[in-house]
XYZ file of N, CA, C and O in Angstrom:
388
model
N 10.601 -9.762 -1.533
C 11.419 -9.384 -0.850
C 10.709 -8.182 -0.778
O 10.089 -7.149 0.449
N 10.685 -7.283 -1.778
C 10.475 -5.979 -2.206
C 8.602 -6.288 -1.999
O 8.321 -5.019 -1.620
N 7.680 -7.877 -2.370
C 6.752 -7.576 -1.802
C 6.225 -7.306 -0.708
O 4.962 -6.428 -0.086
N 6.916 -7.649 0.386
C 6.588 -7.707 2.109
C 7.160 -6.247 2.370
O 6.148 -5.541 2.908
N 7.952 -5.561 1.748
C 8.370 -4.551 2.325
C 7.126 -3.415 1.381
O 6.463 -2.148 1.952
N 6.708 -3.583 0.456
C 5.290 -2.935 -0.297
C 4.260 -3.057 0.684
O 3.724 -2.119 1.323
N 3.901 -4.465 1.070
C 2.693 -4.670 1.914
C 3.123 -4.459 3.047
O 1.786 -3.636 3.836
N 4.215 -4.267 4.076
C 4.497 -3.246 4.934
C 3.504 -1.731 5.291
O 3.581 -1.540 5.724
N 4.438 -1.747 3.991
C 4.086 0.459 3.745
C 3.096 0.342 3.589
O 2.002 1.289 4.452
N 1.867 -0.654 2.869
C 0.781 -0.328 2.370
C 0.266 -0.686 3.940
O -0.976 0.754 4.670
N 0.058 -0.955 4.873
C -0.494 -1.517 6.240
C 0.309 -0.605 6.946
O -0.725 0.498 7.704
N 1.563 0.137 6.474
C 1.537 1.030 8.131
C 0.475 2.268 7.246
O 0.082 3.219 8.495
N 1.238 2.731 6.445
C -0.053 3.656 5.820
C -1.499 3.746 6.489
O -1.870 4.414 6.604
N -1.916 2.637 5.835
C -3.429 2.157 6.313
C -3.658 2.849 7.751
O -4.676 3.560 8.151
N -2.801 2.035 7.799
C -2.814 2.091 10.175
C -2.716 3.595 10.353
O -3.564 4.537 11.209
N -1.973 4.049 9.413
C -2.014 6.105 9.591
C -2.901 6.323 9.621
O -3.242 7.809 10.032
N -3.259 6.764 8.468
C -4.923 7.019 7.498
C -5.307 6.615 8.678
O -6.229 8.191 8.437
N -5.591 5.739 8.890
C -6.721 5.653 9.420
C -6.588 6.489 11.066
O -7.840 6.945 11.906
N -5.467 6.224 11.596
C -5.919 7.235 12.837
C -5.506 8.548 12.531
O -6.781 9.322 13.652
N -5.430 9.471 11.833
C -5.030 11.168 11.459
C -6.750 10.798 11.087
O -7.672 11.631 11.541
N -7.531 10.138 10.288
C -8.514 10.447 10.083
C -10.137 10.097 11.438
O -11.080 10.994 11.423
N -9.573 8.884 12.124
C -9.939 9.247 13.313
C -10.009 10.638 13.989
O -10.916 11.317 15.050
N -8.918 11.135 14.740
C -8.792 12.500 15.222
C -9.077 13.733 14.086
O -9.522 14.227 14.868
N -9.656 13.601 13.040
C -9.994 14.716 12.728
C -11.666 14.320 12.892
O -12.039 15.623 13.386
N -12.322 13.051 12.828
C -13.638 13.232 12.699
C -13.402 13.250 14.854
O -14.878 14.378 14.854
N -13.323 13.264 15.792
C -13.218 13.672 17.096
C -12.793 15.011 17.211
O -13.270 15.604 18.228
N -12.306 15.477 16.038
C -11.720 17.006 16.392
C -12.716 18.338 16.222
O -12.909 18.818 16.533
N -12.485 17.930 14.951
C -13.919 18.615 14.363
C -14.974 17.480 13.702
O -15.894 19.179 13.590
N -15.055 16.260 13.780
C -16.501 16.103 13.063
C -16.371 16.243 11.238
O -15.183 16.687 10.747
N -17.479 16.588 11.316
C -17.682 16.976 9.376
C -17.606 18.226 8.787
O -18.256 18.552 7.665
N -17.424 19.243 10.305
C -17.745 20.773 9.760
C -16.746 21.368 10.403
O -16.170 21.396 11.075
N -15.550 21.961 9.071
C -14.762 22.426 9.451
C -14.676 23.935 10.174
O -13.970 23.843 10.538
N -16.227 23.941 10.011
C -16.007 25.233 10.770
C -15.634 25.316 12.380
O -15.583 26.368 13.304
N -15.760 23.974 12.898
C -15.483 24.076 14.517
C -13.857 23.564 14.476
O -13.842 23.631 15.359
N -13.047 23.737 13.497
C -11.600 23.969 13.428
C -11.465 25.639 13.856
O -11.877 26.252 13.586
N -10.163 25.574 15.583
C -9.721 26.769 15.155
C -8.355 26.349 16.014
O -7.962 25.413 15.378
N -7.614 27.819 16.615
C -6.328 27.217 16.547
C -6.058 25.999 17.291
O -5.135 25.586 16.744
N -6.279 26.454 18.744
C -6.133 25.140 20.148
C -6.723 23.943 19.146
O -5.240 22.550 19.839
N -7.155 23.898 18.478
C -7.692 22.024 18.547
C -6.862 21.768 16.869
O -6.685 20.707 17.543
N -6.809 22.395 16.251
C -5.490 22.185 14.603
C -4.537 22.281 15.531
O -3.926 20.966 15.096
N -4.085 22.590 16.928
C -2.266 22.402 17.412
C -2.442 20.795 18.555
O -1.563 20.677 19.037
N -3.646 20.565 19.086
C -3.990 19.568 19.447
C -3.802 18.562 18.821
O -3.933 17.012 19.153
N -3.842 18.257 17.302
C -3.926 17.314 16.395
C -2.444 16.851 16.361
O -1.986 16.990 14.929
N -2.220 15.823 17.242
C -1.171 15.273 16.829
C -0.405 14.499 15.468
O 0.090 14.519 14.940
N -1.869 13.714 15.154
C -1.527 13.202 13.600
C -1.277 12.904 12.945
O -0.646 13.788 11.400
N -2.195 14.911 12.590
C -1.644 15.721 11.396
C -0.436 16.173 11.568
O -0.435 16.579 10.510
N -0.092 16.517 12.597
C 1.212 16.928 12.800
C 2.092 16.527 11.910
O 2.951 16.405 11.304
N 2.188 14.601 12.732
C 2.977 13.884 12.049
C 2.639 13.590 10.320
O 3.866 13.792 9.899
N 1.328 13.576 10.377
C 1.235 13.494 8.440
C 1.816 14.695 7.832
O 2.693 14.516 6.443
N 2.095 15.370 8.821
C 2.564 17.177 7.232
C 3.855 16.850 7.960
O 4.596 17.156 6.632
N 4.394 16.910 8.504
C 5.841 16.301 8.678
C 6.601 14.973 7.440
O 7.720 15.843 6.921
N 5.935 14.420 7.255
C 5.933 13.348 6.350
C 6.107 13.585 5.229
O 7.060 13.294 4.761
N 4.709 14.581 5.095
C 5.408 14.391 3.547
C 5.865 15.616 3.169
O 6.741 15.796 2.262
N 6.581 16.165 4.183
C 7.653 17.206 3.940
C 8.869 16.685 3.779
O 9.839 16.931 3.192
N 9.169 15.749 4.694
C 10.207 14.541 4.499
C 10.431 14.355 3.318
O 11.326 13.862 2.551
N 9.146 13.315 2.765
C 9.379 13.230 2.059
C 9.545 14.094 0.652
O 10.264 13.652 -0.388
N 8.713 14.742 0.420
C 8.663 16.026 -0.777
C 9.088 16.701 -0.318
O 8.049 17.925 -0.762
N 9.876 17.609 0.129
C 9.700 18.918 1.009
C 10.234 20.084 0.047
O 10.658 19.911 -0.918
N 9.452 21.290 0.539
C 9.884 22.734 -0.214
C 11.407 23.091 -0.445
O 11.715 23.918 -1.399
N 12.041 22.668 0.375
C 13.642 22.540 0.002
C 14.641 21.681 0.287
O 14.765 21.588 0.811
N 15.026 21.443 -1.422
C 15.821 20.145 -1.761
C 17.220 20.986 -2.129
O 17.995 19.666 -1.551
N 17.388 22.024 -1.747
C 18.814 22.062 -2.586
C 18.820 23.241 -2.046
O 18.240 24.053 -1.301
N 20.061 24.108 -2.506
C 20.557 25.729 -2.386
C 20.665 25.705 -0.374
O 21.020 26.600 -0.263
N 21.178 24.553 0.497
C 21.483 24.724 2.023
C 23.477 25.390 1.690
O 23.866 24.175 1.343
N 23.864 26.225 1.140
C 25.006 26.813 1.117
C 25.697 27.021 2.737
O 24.807 27.373 3.335
N 27.163 26.062 2.871
C 27.817 26.064 3.449
C 29.275 26.805 2.608
O 29.648 26.048 2.078
N 30.099 27.441 3.226
C 31.066 28.283 3.250
C 32.683 26.924 4.129
O 32.131 27.550 5.651
N 33.583 26.632 4.044
C 34.261 26.045 4.310
C 35.131 27.355 5.395
O 35.532 28.336 4.023
N 35.242 27.112 6.257
C 36.443 28.029 7.153
C 37.281 27.665 8.026
O 38.696 28.529 8.180
N 37.782 26.381 7.446
C 39.438 25.881 7.524
C 39.117 24.714 6.860
O 38.355 23.918 6.217
N 40.334 24.072 6.287
C 40.987 23.124 5.455
C 40.028 21.938 5.967
O 40.960 21.855 7.573
N 39.946 20.646 5.609
C 39.444 19.870 6.022
C 39.536 18.249 4.896
O 39.358 18.811 3.647
N 39.293 17.443 5.670
C 38.893 16.058 4.747
C 37.966 15.293 5.403
O 38.240 15.142 6.873
N 37.400 14.425 4.268
C 36.542 13.681 5.274
C 36.635 12.362 3.706
O 36.383 12.175 2.374
N 36.725 11.252 4.498
C 36.855 9.686 3.348
C 37.598 10.338 2.670
O 37.516 10.030 1.336
N 38.561 10.796 1.959
C 39.556 11.530 1.173
C 39.119 12.276 0.317
O 39.880 12.984 -0.593
N 38.295 12.490 0.490
C 37.471 14.579 0.008
C 38.250 15.778 0.241
O 38.083 15.791 1.865
N 39.085 16.397 -0.067
C 39.469 17.581 0.150
C 38.602 18.903 0.474
O 37.492 18.784 -0.795
N 38.722 19.591 1.343
C 37.258 20.684 1.191
C 38.461 21.667 1.579
O 39.265 20.947 3.285
N 38.838 23.016 1.409
C 39.765 23.841 0.969
C 38.721 25.427 1.603
O 37.635 25.414 1.491
N 39.829 25.815 2.911
C 38.873 27.348 3.094
C 38.550 28.660 1.912
O 38.934 28.182 0.989
N 37.412 28.603 2.181
C 36.295 29.707 1.028
C 35.613 29.177 0.166
O 34.930 29.094 -0.382
N 36.039 27.923 -0.027
C 35.061 27.036 -0.664
C 33.831 26.362 -0.326
O 33.976 26.696 0.745
N 32.603 26.398 -1.273
C 31.535 26.984 -1.500
C 30.767 25.769 -0.908
O 30.822 24.443 -2.090
N 29.971 24.925 -0.102
C 29.478 23.591 -0.513
C 27.898 23.717 0.225
O 27.455 24.716 0.365
N 27.627 22.420 -0.921
C 26.126 22.738 -1.492
C 25.198 21.578 -1.188
O 26.536 20.443 -1.965
N 24.749 21.250 0.125
C 24.092 19.935 0.185
C 22.804 19.437 -0.034
O 22.030 20.527 -0.039
N 22.275 18.340 -0.751
C 20.611 18.013 -0.914
C 20.030 17.656 0.043
O 20.766 16.702 0.049
N 19.207 18.175 0.340
C 18.281 17.498 1.507
C 17.441 16.352 1.507
O 17.914 15.487 2.144
N 17.400 16.501 -0.144
C 16.091 15.712 -0.001
C 16.606 14.348 -0.631
O 16.243 13.152 -0.363
N 18.124 14.501 -1.087
C 18.816 13.094 -0.852
C 19.282 12.676 0.475
O 19.425 11.197 0.489
N 19.763 13.885 1.273
C 19.690 13.235 2.805
C 18.258 12.527 3.061
O 18.782 11.256 4.056
N 17.367 12.949 3.358
C 16.486 12.400 3.456
C 16.083 10.606 3.386
O 15.256 10.368 3.369
N 16.448 10.832 1.356
C 16.106 9.248 0.823
C 17.212 8.576 1.170
O 16.912 7.187 0.139
N 18.320 8.848 1.924
C 19.354 7.944 1.894
C 18.897 6.211 2.062
O 18.517 6.190 3.367
N 19.050 5.103 1.430
C 18.904 3.932 2.257
C 19.435 3.596 3.739
O 18.909 2.509 3.605
N 20.588 3.762 3.527
C 21.092 3.737 4.815
C 20.845 4.007 5.670
O 20.705 4.145 6.903
């Protein structure tokens, strides 16, 4: 099963890489001087690529703090008013569930 998943991921990656390369070629060709903000903003494959890179290894992985404003419980875990919560964005994006 792992080999199937790896091969599927590799094929998906190759397909998306090809789409991105095609978009770059069609938008600016081989000359970066042809790039301007309008063209950059029109490049949807590039946008998806950047968003996926940020999802996989974003710059903000921890330290999203929230303060509990009222006592509550989730699945047996008790949270008290005034308690600080820190959640791990990286773990949320990489949870296999």
